[in-house]
Amino acid sequence: MLNRIWTTSIMIAATACTFSAVAQQTTPATASPPSGIKRTPLQRFAVPGTTYETVIGLADIAPDVSIGRHTHPGPESGYIMAGGFDLMIDGQPVRTLKAGDSYVVPEHTVHDAKSGREGARVIATYVIPKGRPLASPAK
């Protein structure tokens, strides 16, 4: 079942190259995003035959902005449309990503990102259990 969910997530990310977001909320959806980040929700839909849903969003991140350390209850995949950022996933080396690059963050993994001099425009896809918050601050 997880393989099917993961495959669905990757297909969505690969075909959604018009979605730009490190839509990584540092707090549940009811809280305000950090200054310098504009998020645009694009789609939210159920993954058929599962208890999961897919969330797709666009994020415009101002230059030199840190997203904040956080986790998601499911995997996140993203595509950098413009600019770039350093992606910091706990237990992995820092990855410097630029326009045209993509990334995956495993579920429940603490991570952060910091935009570069040009800022960043990212489209992100999340596959999360229905009814769960998209993101939670790292503990």
mmCIF file of N, CA and C in Angstrom:
data_model
loop_
_atom_site.group_PDB
_atom_site.id
_atom_site.type_symbol
_atom_site.label_atom_id
_atom_site.label_comp_id
_atom_site.label_asym_id
_atom_site.label_seq_id
_atom_site.Cartn_x
_atom_site.Cartn_y
_atom_site.Cartn_z
ATOM 1 N N MET A 1 0.821 -1.177 0.000
ATOM 2 C CA MET A 1 0.000 0.000 0.000
ATOM 3 C C MET A 1 0.876 1.255 0.000
ATOM 4 N N LEU A 2 1.936 1.293 0.851
ATOM 5 C CA LEU A 2 2.805 2.469 0.880
ATOM 6 C C LEU A 2 3.514 2.653 -0.454
ATOM 7 N N ASN A 3 3.877 1.526 -1.114
ATOM 8 C CA ASN A 3 4.514 1.626 -2.410
ATOM 9 C C ASN A 3 3.571 2.302 -3.401
ATOM 10 N N ARG A 4 2.289 1.949 -3.340
ATOM 11 C CA ARG A 4 1.284 2.547 -4.217
ATOM 12 C C ARG A 4 1.139 4.039 -3.924
ATOM 13 N N ILE A 5 1.150 4.397 -2.641
ATOM 14 C CA ILE A 5 1.054 5.807 -2.248
ATOM 15 C C ILE A 5 2.276 6.558 -2.731
ATOM 16 N N TRP A 6 3.464 5.980 -2.520
ATOM 17 C CA TRP A 6 4.697 6.632 -2.929
ATOM 18 C C TRP A 6 4.726 6.819 -4.441
ATOM 19 N N THR A 7 4.322 5.789 -5.200
ATOM 20 C CA THR A 7 4.288 5.885 -6.651
ATOM 21 C C THR A 7 3.342 6.986 -7.091
ATOM 22 N N THR A 8 2.173 7.052 -6.455
ATOM 23 C CA THR A 8 1.215 8.108 -6.769
ATOM 24 C C THR A 8 1.821 9.473 -6.509
ATOM 25 N N SER A 9 2.509 9.626 -5.386
ATOM 26 C CA SER A 9 3.132 10.902 -5.038
ATOM 27 C C SER A 9 4.165 11.302 -6.075
ATOM 28 N N ILE A 10 5.016 10.368 -6.483
ATOM 29 C CA ILE A 10 6.060 10.672 -7.456
ATOM 30 C C ILE A 10 5.441 11.043 -8.799
ATOM 31 N N MET A 11 4.396 10.326 -9.213
ATOM 32 C CA MET A 11 3.729 10.642 -10.481
ATOM 33 C C MET A 11 3.155 12.054 -10.438
ATOM 34 N N ILE A 12 2.547 12.394 -9.326
ATOM 35 C CA ILE A 12 1.968 13.728 -9.195
ATOM 36 C C ILE A 12 3.064 14.774 -9.276
ATOM 37 N N ALA A 13 4.152 14.561 -8.551
ATOM 38 C CA ALA A 13 5.249 15.538 -8.548
ATOM 39 C C ALA A 13 5.852 15.679 -9.942
ATOM 40 N N ALA A 14 6.007 14.563 -10.637
ATOM 41 C CA ALA A 14 6.623 14.601 -11.953
ATOM 42 C C ALA A 14 5.737 15.309 -12.974
ATOM 43 N N THR A 15 4.437 15.141 -12.866
ATOM 44 C CA THR A 15 3.539 15.756 -13.825
ATOM 45 C C THR A 15 3.082 17.134 -13.400
ATOM 46 N N ALA A 16 3.384 17.511 -12.190
ATOM 47 C CA ALA A 16 2.912 18.801 -11.678
ATOM 48 C C ALA A 16 3.998 19.856 -11.715
ATOM 49 N N CYS A 17 4.812 19.849 -12.710
ATOM 50 C CA CYS A 17 5.930 20.797 -12.760
ATOM 51 C C CYS A 17 5.471 22.242 -12.857
ATOM 52 N N THR A 18 4.189 22.473 -12.711
ATOM 53 C CA THR A 18 3.697 23.835 -12.650
ATOM 54 C C THR A 18 3.421 24.235 -11.208
ATOM 55 N N PHE A 19 3.655 23.340 -10.252
ATOM 56 C CA PHE A 19 3.402 23.612 -8.831
ATOM 57 C C PHE A 19 4.690 23.993 -8.155
ATOM 58 N N SER A 20 4.745 25.139 -7.560
ATOM 59 C CA SER A 20 5.988 25.639 -6.995
ATOM 60 C C SER A 20 5.843 25.905 -5.519
ATOM 61 N N ALA A 21 6.330 24.989 -4.661
ATOM 62 C CA ALA A 21 6.245 25.328 -3.250
ATOM 63 C C ALA A 21 7.105 24.486 -2.389
ATOM 64 N N VAL A 22 7.821 25.113 -1.577
ATOM 65 C CA VAL A 22 8.327 24.445 -0.419
ATOM 66 C C VAL A 22 7.212 24.773 0.548
ATOM 67 N N ALA A 23 6.030 24.352 0.219
ATOM 68 C CA ALA A 23 4.859 24.760 0.972
ATOM 69 C C ALA A 23 4.968 24.120 2.321
ATOM 70 N N GLN A 24 6.098 24.164 2.866
ATOM 71 C CA GLN A 24 6.378 23.541 4.139
ATOM 72 C C GLN A 24 5.923 24.478 5.224
ATOM 73 N N GLN A 25 4.781 24.197 5.763
ATOM 74 C CA GLN A 25 4.308 25.028 6.845
ATOM 75 C C GLN A 25 5.059 24.656 8.104
ATOM 76 N N THR A 26 5.467 25.658 8.841
ATOM 77 C CA THR A 26 6.214 25.363 10.048
ATOM 78 C C THR A 26 5.286 25.105 11.213
ATOM 79 N N THR A 27 4.010 25.383 11.031
ATOM 80 C CA THR A 27 3.017 25.138 12.059
ATOM 81 C C THR A 27 1.763 24.649 11.370
ATOM 82 N N PRO A 28 0.790 24.128 12.114
ATOM 83 C CA PRO A 28 -0.435 23.703 11.478
ATOM 84 C C PRO A 28 -1.046 24.822 10.648
ATOM 85 N N ALA A 29 -1.920 24.446 9.702
ATOM 86 C CA ALA A 29 -2.465 25.367 8.716
ATOM 87 C C ALA A 29 -3.123 26.604 9.316
ATOM 88 N N THR A 30 -3.513 26.576 10.565
ATOM 89 C CA THR A 30 -4.193 27.714 11.164
ATOM 90 C C THR A 30 -3.238 28.814 11.580
ATOM 91 N N ALA A 31 -1.956 28.552 11.633
ATOM 92 C CA ALA A 31 -0.983 29.553 12.065
ATOM 93 C C ALA A 31 -0.465 30.337 10.865
ATOM 94 N N SER A 32 0.094 31.514 11.118
ATOM 95 C CA SER A 32 0.655 32.343 10.059
ATOM 96 C C SER A 32 2.001 31.784 9.616
ATOM 97 N N PRO A 33 2.291 31.857 8.301
ATOM 98 C CA PRO A 33 3.595 31.402 7.839
ATOM 99 C C PRO A 33 4.668 32.400 8.254
ATOM 100 N N PRO A 34 5.934 31.958 8.266
ATOM 101 C CA PRO A 34 7.014 32.894 8.574
ATOM 102 C C PRO A 34 7.002 34.040 7.567
ATOM 103 N N SER A 35 7.486 35.197 7.978
ATOM 104 C CA SER A 35 7.573 36.359 7.098
ATOM 105 C C SER A 35 8.454 36.009 5.905
ATOM 106 N N GLY A 36 8.070 36.479 4.725
ATOM 107 C CA GLY A 36 8.870 36.237 3.531
ATOM 108 C C GLY A 36 8.478 35.000 2.755
ATOM 109 N N ILE A 37 7.388 34.344 3.165
ATOM 110 C CA ILE A 37 6.925 33.152 2.452
ATOM 111 C C ILE A 37 5.461 33.348 2.081
ATOM 112 N N LYS A 38 5.168 33.234 0.791
ATOM 113 C CA LYS A 38 3.781 33.303 0.324
ATOM 114 C C LYS A 38 3.397 31.916 -0.179
ATOM 115 N N ARG A 39 2.367 31.344 0.426
ATOM 116 C CA ARG A 39 1.916 30.004 0.039
ATOM 117 C C ARG A 39 0.598 30.094 -0.704
ATOM 118 N N THR A 40 0.482 29.310 -1.767
ATOM 119 C CA THR A 40 -0.752 29.239 -2.541
ATOM 120 C C THR A 40 -1.173 27.783 -2.632
ATOM 121 N N PRO A 41 -2.251 27.386 -1.915
ATOM 122 C CA PRO A 41 -2.743 26.015 -2.053
ATOM 123 C C PRO A 41 -3.295 25.820 -3.469
ATOM 124 N N LEU A 42 -2.956 24.699 -4.088
ATOM 125 C CA LEU A 42 -3.424 24.427 -5.445
ATOM 126 C C LEU A 42 -4.471 23.320 -5.488
ATOM 127 N N GLN A 43 -4.217 22.214 -4.819
ATOM 128 C CA GLN A 43 -5.161 21.087 -4.814
ATOM 129 C C GLN A 43 -5.041 20.309 -3.530
ATOM 130 N N ARG A 44 -6.148 19.676 -3.171
ATOM 131 C CA ARG A 44 -6.181 18.730 -2.048
ATOM 132 C C ARG A 44 -7.199 17.672 -2.466
ATOM 133 N N PHE A 45 -6.766 16.406 -2.491
ATOM 134 C CA PHE A 45 -7.679 15.348 -2.922
ATOM 135 C C PHE A 45 -7.301 14.020 -2.280
ATOM 136 N N ALA A 46 -8.293 13.163 -2.153
ATOM 137 C CA ALA A 46 -8.105 11.837 -1.547
ATOM 138 C C ALA A 46 -7.319 10.935 -2.495
ATOM 139 N N VAL A 47 -6.468 10.086 -1.927
ATOM 140 C CA VAL A 47 -5.800 9.042 -2.696
ATOM 141 C C VAL A 47 -6.766 7.857 -2.694
ATOM 142 N N PRO A 48 -7.319 7.502 -3.848
ATOM 143 C CA PRO A 48 -8.349 6.459 -3.901
ATOM 144 C C PRO A 48 -7.918 5.151 -3.232
ATOM 145 N N GLY A 49 -8.836 4.579 -2.470
ATOM 146 C CA GLY A 49 -8.607 3.285 -1.840
ATOM 147 C C GLY A 49 -7.690 3.318 -0.631
ATOM 148 N N THR A 50 -7.398 4.518 -0.108
ATOM 149 C CA THR A 50 -6.501 4.629 1.042
ATOM 150 C C THR A 50 -7.083 5.595 2.065
ATOM 151 N N THR A 51 -6.382 5.746 3.158
ATOM 152 C CA THR A 51 -6.763 6.731 4.178
ATOM 153 C C THR A 51 -5.869 7.968 4.076
ATOM 154 N N TYR A 52 -5.296 8.190 2.888
ATOM 155 C CA TYR A 52 -4.390 9.308 2.654
ATOM 156 C C TYR A 52 -5.009 10.341 1.729
ATOM 157 N N GLU A 53 -4.462 11.549 1.789
ATOM 158 C CA GLU A 53 -4.822 12.595 0.847
ATOM 159 C C GLU A 53 -3.542 13.227 0.315
ATOM 160 N N THR A 54 -3.657 13.844 -0.842
ATOM 161 C CA THR A 54 -2.534 14.527 -1.464
ATOM 162 C C THR A 54 -2.798 16.023 -1.409
ATOM 163 N N VAL A 55 -1.777 16.775 -1.041
ATOM 164 C CA VAL A 55 -1.864 18.227 -0.977
ATOM 165 C C VAL A 55 -0.769 18.776 -1.884
ATOM 166 N N ILE A 56 -1.156 19.680 -2.787
ATOM 167 C CA ILE A 56 -0.205 20.301 -3.703
ATOM 168 C C ILE A 56 -0.260 21.802 -3.471
ATOM 169 N N GLY A 57 0.913 22.423 -3.399
ATOM 170 C CA GLY A 57 0.938 23.855 -3.173
ATOM 171 C C GLY A 57 2.155 24.524 -3.788
ATOM 172 N N LEU A 58 2.041 25.832 -3.920
ATOM 173 C CA LEU A 58 3.089 26.667 -4.478
ATOM 174 C C LEU A 58 3.628 27.561 -3.371
ATOM 175 N N ALA A 59 4.939 27.727 -3.314
ATOM 176 C CA ALA A 59 5.529 28.645 -2.333
ATOM 177 C C ALA A 59 6.485 29.592 -3.031
ATOM 178 N N ASP A 60 6.303 30.854 -2.727
ATOM 179 C CA ASP A 60 7.240 31.882 -3.163
ATOM 180 C C ASP A 60 7.984 32.323 -1.915
ATOM 181 N N ILE A 61 9.294 32.149 -1.927
ATOM 182 C CA ILE A 61 10.115 32.418 -0.749
ATOM 183 C C ILE A 61 11.055 33.573 -1.065
ATOM 184 N N ALA A 62 11.010 34.609 -0.241
ATOM 185 C CA ALA A 62 11.869 35.777 -0.420
ATOM 186 C C ALA A 62 13.335 35.374 -0.254
ATOM 187 N N PRO A 63 14.262 36.210 -0.718
ATOM 188 C CA PRO A 63 15.688 35.919 -0.544
ATOM 189 C C PRO A 63 16.084 35.785 0.926
ATOM 190 N N ASP A 64 16.987 34.861 1.195
ATOM 191 C CA ASP A 64 17.600 34.661 2.516
ATOM 192 C C ASP A 64 16.578 34.416 3.634
ATOM 193 N N VAL A 65 15.598 33.579 3.368
ATOM 194 C CA VAL A 65 14.572 33.238 4.361
ATOM 195 C C VAL A 65 14.721 31.778 4.772
ATOM 196 N N SER A 66 14.688 31.532 6.080
ATOM 197 C CA SER A 66 14.672 30.163 6.597
ATOM 198 C C SER A 66 13.228 29.740 6.800
ATOM 199 N N ILE A 67 12.905 28.540 6.362
ATOM 200 C CA ILE A 67 11.554 28.008 6.491
ATOM 201 C C ILE A 67 11.246 27.674 7.953
ATOM 202 N N GLY A 68 12.218 27.101 8.644
ATOM 203 C CA GLY A 68 12.027 26.650 10.026
ATOM 204 C C GLY A 68 11.997 25.134 10.091
ATOM 205 N N ARG A 69 12.603 24.568 11.116
ATOM 206 C CA ARG A 69 12.672 23.102 11.263
ATOM 207 C C ARG A 69 11.277 22.556 11.546
ATOM 208 N N HIS A 70 10.886 21.530 10.780
ATOM 209 C CA HIS A 70 9.552 20.959 10.912
ATOM 210 C C HIS A 70 9.526 19.545 10.330
ATOM 211 N N THR A 71 8.375 18.884 10.487
ATOM 212 C CA THR A 71 8.155 17.548 9.930
ATOM 213 C C THR A 71 6.801 17.517 9.244
ATOM 214 N N HIS A 72 6.591 16.477 8.450
ATOM 215 C CA HIS A 72 5.289 16.202 7.824
ATOM 216 C C HIS A 72 4.913 14.758 8.163
ATOM 217 N N PRO A 73 3.611 14.463 8.290
ATOM 218 C CA PRO A 73 3.200 13.096 8.626
ATOM 219 C C PRO A 73 3.269 12.120 7.450
ATOM 220 N N GLY A 74 3.713 12.584 6.311
ATOM 221 C CA GLY A 74 3.885 11.753 5.124
ATOM 222 C C GLY A 74 5.015 12.337 4.291
ATOM 223 N N PRO A 75 5.364 11.702 3.166
ATOM 224 C CA PRO A 75 6.465 12.199 2.348
ATOM 225 C C PRO A 75 6.126 13.520 1.665
ATOM 226 N N GLU A 76 7.156 14.312 1.434
ATOM 227 C CA GLU A 76 7.052 15.554 0.670
ATOM 228 C C GLU A 76 7.960 15.425 -0.539
ATOM 229 N N SER A 77 7.479 15.815 -1.706
ATOM 230 C CA SER A 77 8.344 15.903 -2.878
ATOM 231 C C SER A 77 8.143 17.284 -3.479
ATOM 232 N N GLY A 78 9.195 17.814 -4.075
ATOM 233 C CA GLY A 78 9.093 19.159 -4.613
ATOM 234 C C GLY A 78 9.947 19.362 -5.835
ATOM 235 N N TYR A 79 9.647 20.445 -6.552
ATOM 236 C CA TYR A 79 10.352 20.827 -7.767
ATOM 237 C C TYR A 79 10.653 22.317 -7.674
ATOM 238 N N ILE A 80 11.901 22.701 -7.875
ATOM 239 C CA ILE A 80 12.308 24.093 -7.800
ATOM 240 C C ILE A 80 12.073 24.729 -9.169
ATOM 241 N N MET A 81 11.155 25.687 -9.206
ATOM 242 C CA MET A 81 10.816 26.348 -10.467
ATOM 243 C C MET A 81 11.742 27.532 -10.768
ATOM 244 N N ALA A 82 12.139 28.247 -9.724
ATOM 245 C CA ALA A 82 13.007 29.414 -9.907
ATOM 246 C C ALA A 82 13.821 29.616 -8.635
ATOM 247 N N GLY A 83 14.988 30.235 -8.777
ATOM 248 C CA GLY A 83 15.823 30.500 -7.613
ATOM 249 C C GLY A 83 16.417 29.220 -7.067
ATOM 250 N N GLY A 84 16.489 29.162 -5.741
ATOM 251 C CA GLY A 84 17.034 27.959 -5.123
ATOM 252 C C GLY A 84 17.089 28.084 -3.618
ATOM 253 N N PHE A 85 17.467 26.992 -2.971
ATOM 254 C CA PHE A 85 17.604 26.978 -1.518
ATOM 255 C C PHE A 85 18.487 25.830 -1.080
ATOM 256 N N ASP A 86 18.979 25.948 0.149
ATOM 257 C CA ASP A 86 19.700 24.853 0.777
ATOM 258 C C ASP A 86 18.682 24.024 1.537
ATOM 259 N N LEU A 87 18.628 22.731 1.263
ATOM 260 C CA LEU A 87 17.727 21.809 1.942
ATOM 261 C C LEU A 87 18.529 21.056 2.990
ATOM 262 N N MET A 88 18.074 21.157 4.232
ATOM 263 C CA MET A 88 18.766 20.521 5.355
ATOM 264 C C MET A 88 17.861 19.455 5.955
ATOM 265 N N ILE A 89 18.133 18.198 5.652
ATOM 266 C CA ILE A 89 17.380 17.063 6.161
ATOM 267 C C ILE A 89 18.238 16.400 7.232
ATOM 268 N N ASP A 90 17.703 16.259 8.446
ATOM 269 C CA ASP A 90 18.473 15.646 9.534
ATOM 270 C C ASP A 90 19.063 14.312 9.086
ATOM 271 N N GLY A 91 20.358 14.133 9.391
ATOM 272 C CA GLY A 91 21.040 12.883 9.062
ATOM 273 C C GLY A 91 21.585 12.834 7.647
ATOM 274 N N GLN A 92 21.394 13.904 6.864
ATOM 275 C CA GLN A 92 21.894 13.943 5.493
ATOM 276 C C GLN A 92 22.732 15.207 5.296
ATOM 277 N N PRO A 93 23.647 15.186 4.322
ATOM 278 C CA PRO A 93 24.392 16.415 4.027
ATOM 279 C C PRO A 93 23.452 17.480 3.459
ATOM 280 N N VAL A 94 23.783 18.738 3.651
ATOM 281 C CA VAL A 94 22.997 19.833 3.081
ATOM 282 C C VAL A 94 23.043 19.719 1.562
ATOM 283 N N ARG A 95 21.871 19.901 0.925
ATOM 284 C CA ARG A 95 21.783 19.877 -0.537
ATOM 285 C C ARG A 95 21.451 21.280 -1.026
ATOM 286 N N THR A 96 22.248 21.817 -1.926
ATOM 287 C CA THR A 96 21.947 23.100 -2.547
ATOM 288 C C THR A 96 21.178 22.813 -3.825
ATOM 289 N N LEU A 97 19.931 23.275 -3.868
ATOM 290 C CA LEU A 97 19.042 23.013 -4.998
ATOM 291 C C LEU A 97 18.817 24.294 -5.788
ATOM 292 N N LYS A 98 18.677 24.142 -7.100
ATOM 293 C CA LYS A 98 18.444 25.281 -7.986
ATOM 294 C C LYS A 98 17.283 24.954 -8.925
ATOM 295 N N ALA A 99 16.858 25.947 -9.684
ATOM 296 C CA ALA A 99 15.761 25.755 -10.630
ATOM 297 C C ALA A 99 16.005 24.497 -11.474
ATOM 298 N N GLY A 100 14.972 23.676 -11.586
ATOM 299 C CA GLY A 100 15.060 22.425 -12.338
ATOM 300 C C GLY A 100 15.358 21.211 -11.480
ATOM 301 N N ASP A 101 15.782 21.427 -10.224
ATOM 302 C CA ASP A 101 16.052 20.309 -9.320
ATOM 303 C C ASP A 101 14.771 19.877 -8.613
ATOM 304 N N SER A 102 14.774 18.635 -8.160
ATOM 305 C CA SER A 102 13.666 18.122 -7.359
ATOM 306 C C SER A 102 14.225 17.480 -6.093
ATOM 307 N N TYR A 103 13.351 17.197 -5.150
ATOM 308 C CA TYR A 103 13.783 16.625 -3.876
ATOM 309 C C TYR A 103 12.655 15.785 -3.281
ATOM 310 N N VAL A 104 13.032 14.949 -2.311
ATOM 311 C CA VAL A 104 12.083 14.151 -1.536
ATOM 312 C C VAL A 104 12.516 14.214 -0.081
ATOM 313 N N VAL A 105 11.543 14.430 0.799
ATOM 314 C CA VAL A 105 11.793 14.387 2.240
ATOM 315 C C VAL A 105 10.928 13.260 2.793
ATOM 316 N N PRO A 106 11.530 12.251 3.440
ATOM 317 C CA PRO A 106 10.733 11.145 3.994
ATOM 318 C C PRO A 106 9.783 11.618 5.104
ATOM 319 N N GLU A 107 8.732 10.855 5.321
ATOM 320 C CA GLU A 107 7.762 11.179 6.370
ATOM 321 C C GLU A 107 8.437 11.244 7.737
ATOM 322 N N HIS A 108 7.913 12.116 8.593
ATOM 323 C CA HIS A 108 8.364 12.283 9.984
ATOM 324 C C HIS A 108 9.841 12.657 10.114
ATOM 325 N N THR A 109 10.452 13.207 9.068
ATOM 326 C CA THR A 109 11.857 13.562 9.095
ATOM 327 C C THR A 109 12.004 15.069 9.292
ATOM 328 N N VAL A 110 12.770 15.454 10.301
ATOM 329 C CA VAL A 110 12.993 16.875 10.565
ATOM 330 C C VAL A 110 13.832 17.463 9.434
ATOM 331 N N HIS A 111 13.382 18.608 8.929
ATOM 332 C CA HIS A 111 14.100 19.281 7.859
ATOM 333 C C HIS A 111 13.847 20.780 7.902
ATOM 334 N N ASP A 112 14.656 21.504 7.149
ATOM 335 C CA ASP A 112 14.587 22.958 7.064
ATOM 336 C C ASP A 112 15.094 23.336 5.678
ATOM 337 N N ALA A 113 14.854 24.570 5.283
ATOM 338 C CA ALA A 113 15.384 25.087 4.022
ATOM 339 C C ALA A 113 15.652 26.567 4.189
ATOM 340 N N LYS A 114 16.683 27.047 3.480
ATOM 341 C CA LYS A 114 17.001 28.473 3.498
ATOM 342 C C LYS A 114 17.216 28.915 2.062
ATOM 343 N N SER A 115 16.412 29.891 1.648
ATOM 344 C CA SER A 115 16.513 30.383 0.276
ATOM 345 C C SER A 115 17.822 31.146 0.073
ATOM 346 N N GLY A 116 18.225 31.239 -1.179
ATOM 347 C CA GLY A 116 19.443 31.949 -1.536
ATOM 348 C C GLY A 116 19.173 33.413 -1.857
ATOM 349 N N ARG A 117 20.118 34.036 -2.544
ATOM 350 C CA ARG A 117 20.030 35.468 -2.871
ATOM 351 C C ARG A 117 18.851 35.805 -3.773
ATOM 352 N N GLU A 118 18.419 34.854 -4.597
ATOM 353 C CA GLU A 118 17.313 35.100 -5.528
ATOM 354 C C GLU A 118 15.966 34.696 -4.942
ATOM 355 N N GLY A 119 15.951 34.130 -3.760
ATOM 356 C CA GLY A 119 14.709 33.561 -3.250
ATOM 357 C C GLY A 119 14.434 32.255 -3.959
ATOM 358 N N ALA A 120 13.196 31.784 -3.877
ATOM 359 C CA ALA A 120 12.853 30.514 -4.528
ATOM 360 C C ALA A 120 11.361 30.462 -4.827
ATOM 361 N N ARG A 121 11.037 29.731 -5.865
ATOM 362 C CA ARG A 121 9.649 29.400 -6.197
ATOM 363 C C ARG A 121 9.612 27.887 -6.335
ATOM 364 N N VAL A 122 8.760 27.258 -5.533
ATOM 365 C CA VAL A 122 8.759 25.803 -5.433
ATOM 366 C C VAL A 122 7.327 25.281 -5.493
ATOM 367 N N ILE A 123 7.179 24.129 -6.119
ATOM 368 C CA ILE A 123 5.912 23.411 -6.070
ATOM 369 C C ILE A 123 6.162 22.150 -5.251
ATOM 370 N N ALA A 124 5.306 21.901 -4.269
ATOM 371 C CA ALA A 124 5.503 20.752 -3.381
ATOM 372 C C ALA A 124 4.246 19.904 -3.329
ATOM 373 N N THR A 125 4.469 18.609 -3.176
ATOM 374 C CA THR A 125 3.385 17.638 -3.064
ATOM 375 C C THR A 125 3.586 16.853 -1.784
ATOM 376 N N TYR A 126 2.526 16.717 -1.007
ATOM 377 C CA TYR A 126 2.543 15.986 0.258
ATOM 378 C C TYR A 126 1.495 14.887 0.191
ATOM 379 N N VAL A 127 1.829 13.714 0.698
ATOM 380 C CA VAL A 127 0.865 12.625 0.846
ATOM 381 C C VAL A 127 0.774 12.371 2.346
ATOM 382 N N ILE A 128 -0.392 12.700 2.921
ATOM 383 C CA ILE A 128 -0.540 12.654 4.381
ATOM 384 C C ILE A 128 -1.801 11.907 4.777
ATOM 385 N N PRO A 129 -1.835 11.350 5.982
ATOM 386 C CA PRO A 129 -3.063 10.720 6.463
ATOM 387 C C PRO A 129 -4.188 11.756 6.523
ATOM 388 N N LYS A 130 -5.362 11.382 6.065
ATOM 389 C CA LYS A 130 -6.515 12.289 6.090
ATOM 390 C C LYS A 130 -6.753 12.810 7.505
ATOM 391 N N GLY A 131 -7.019 14.108 7.596
ATOM 392 C CA GLY A 131 -7.332 14.721 8.867
ATOM 393 C C GLY A 131 -6.129 15.157 9.702
ATOM 394 N N ARG A 132 -4.929 14.848 9.251
ATOM 395 C CA ARG A 132 -3.726 15.246 9.990
ATOM 396 C C ARG A 132 -3.256 16.610 9.499
ATOM 397 N N PRO A 133 -2.592 17.386 10.365
ATOM 398 C CA PRO A 133 -2.026 18.661 9.911
ATOM 399 C C PRO A 133 -0.941 18.409 8.874
ATOM 400 N N LEU A 134 -0.781 19.344 7.965
ATOM 401 C CA LEU A 134 0.216 19.216 6.918
ATOM 402 C C LEU A 134 1.629 19.175 7.488
ATOM 403 N N ALA A 135 1.873 19.970 8.513
ATOM 404 C CA ALA A 135 3.214 20.052 9.086
ATOM 405 C C ALA A 135 3.142 20.361 10.579
ATOM 406 N N SER A 136 4.226 20.039 11.262
ATOM 407 C CA SER A 136 4.354 20.340 12.700
ATOM 408 C C SER A 136 5.759 20.849 12.957
ATOM 409 N N PRO A 137 5.915 21.822 13.874
ATOM 410 C CA PRO A 137 7.269 22.283 14.210
ATOM 411 C C PRO A 137 8.088 21.121 14.777
ATOM 412 N N ALA A 138 9.388 21.153 14.497
ATOM 413 C CA ALA A 138 10.278 20.116 15.047
ATOM 414 C C ALA A 138 10.347 20.256 16.557
ATOM 415 N N LYS A 139 10.460 19.124 17.219
ATOM 416 C CA LYS A 139 10.549 19.118 18.684
ATOM 417 C C LYS A 139 11.984 19.021 19.122
#
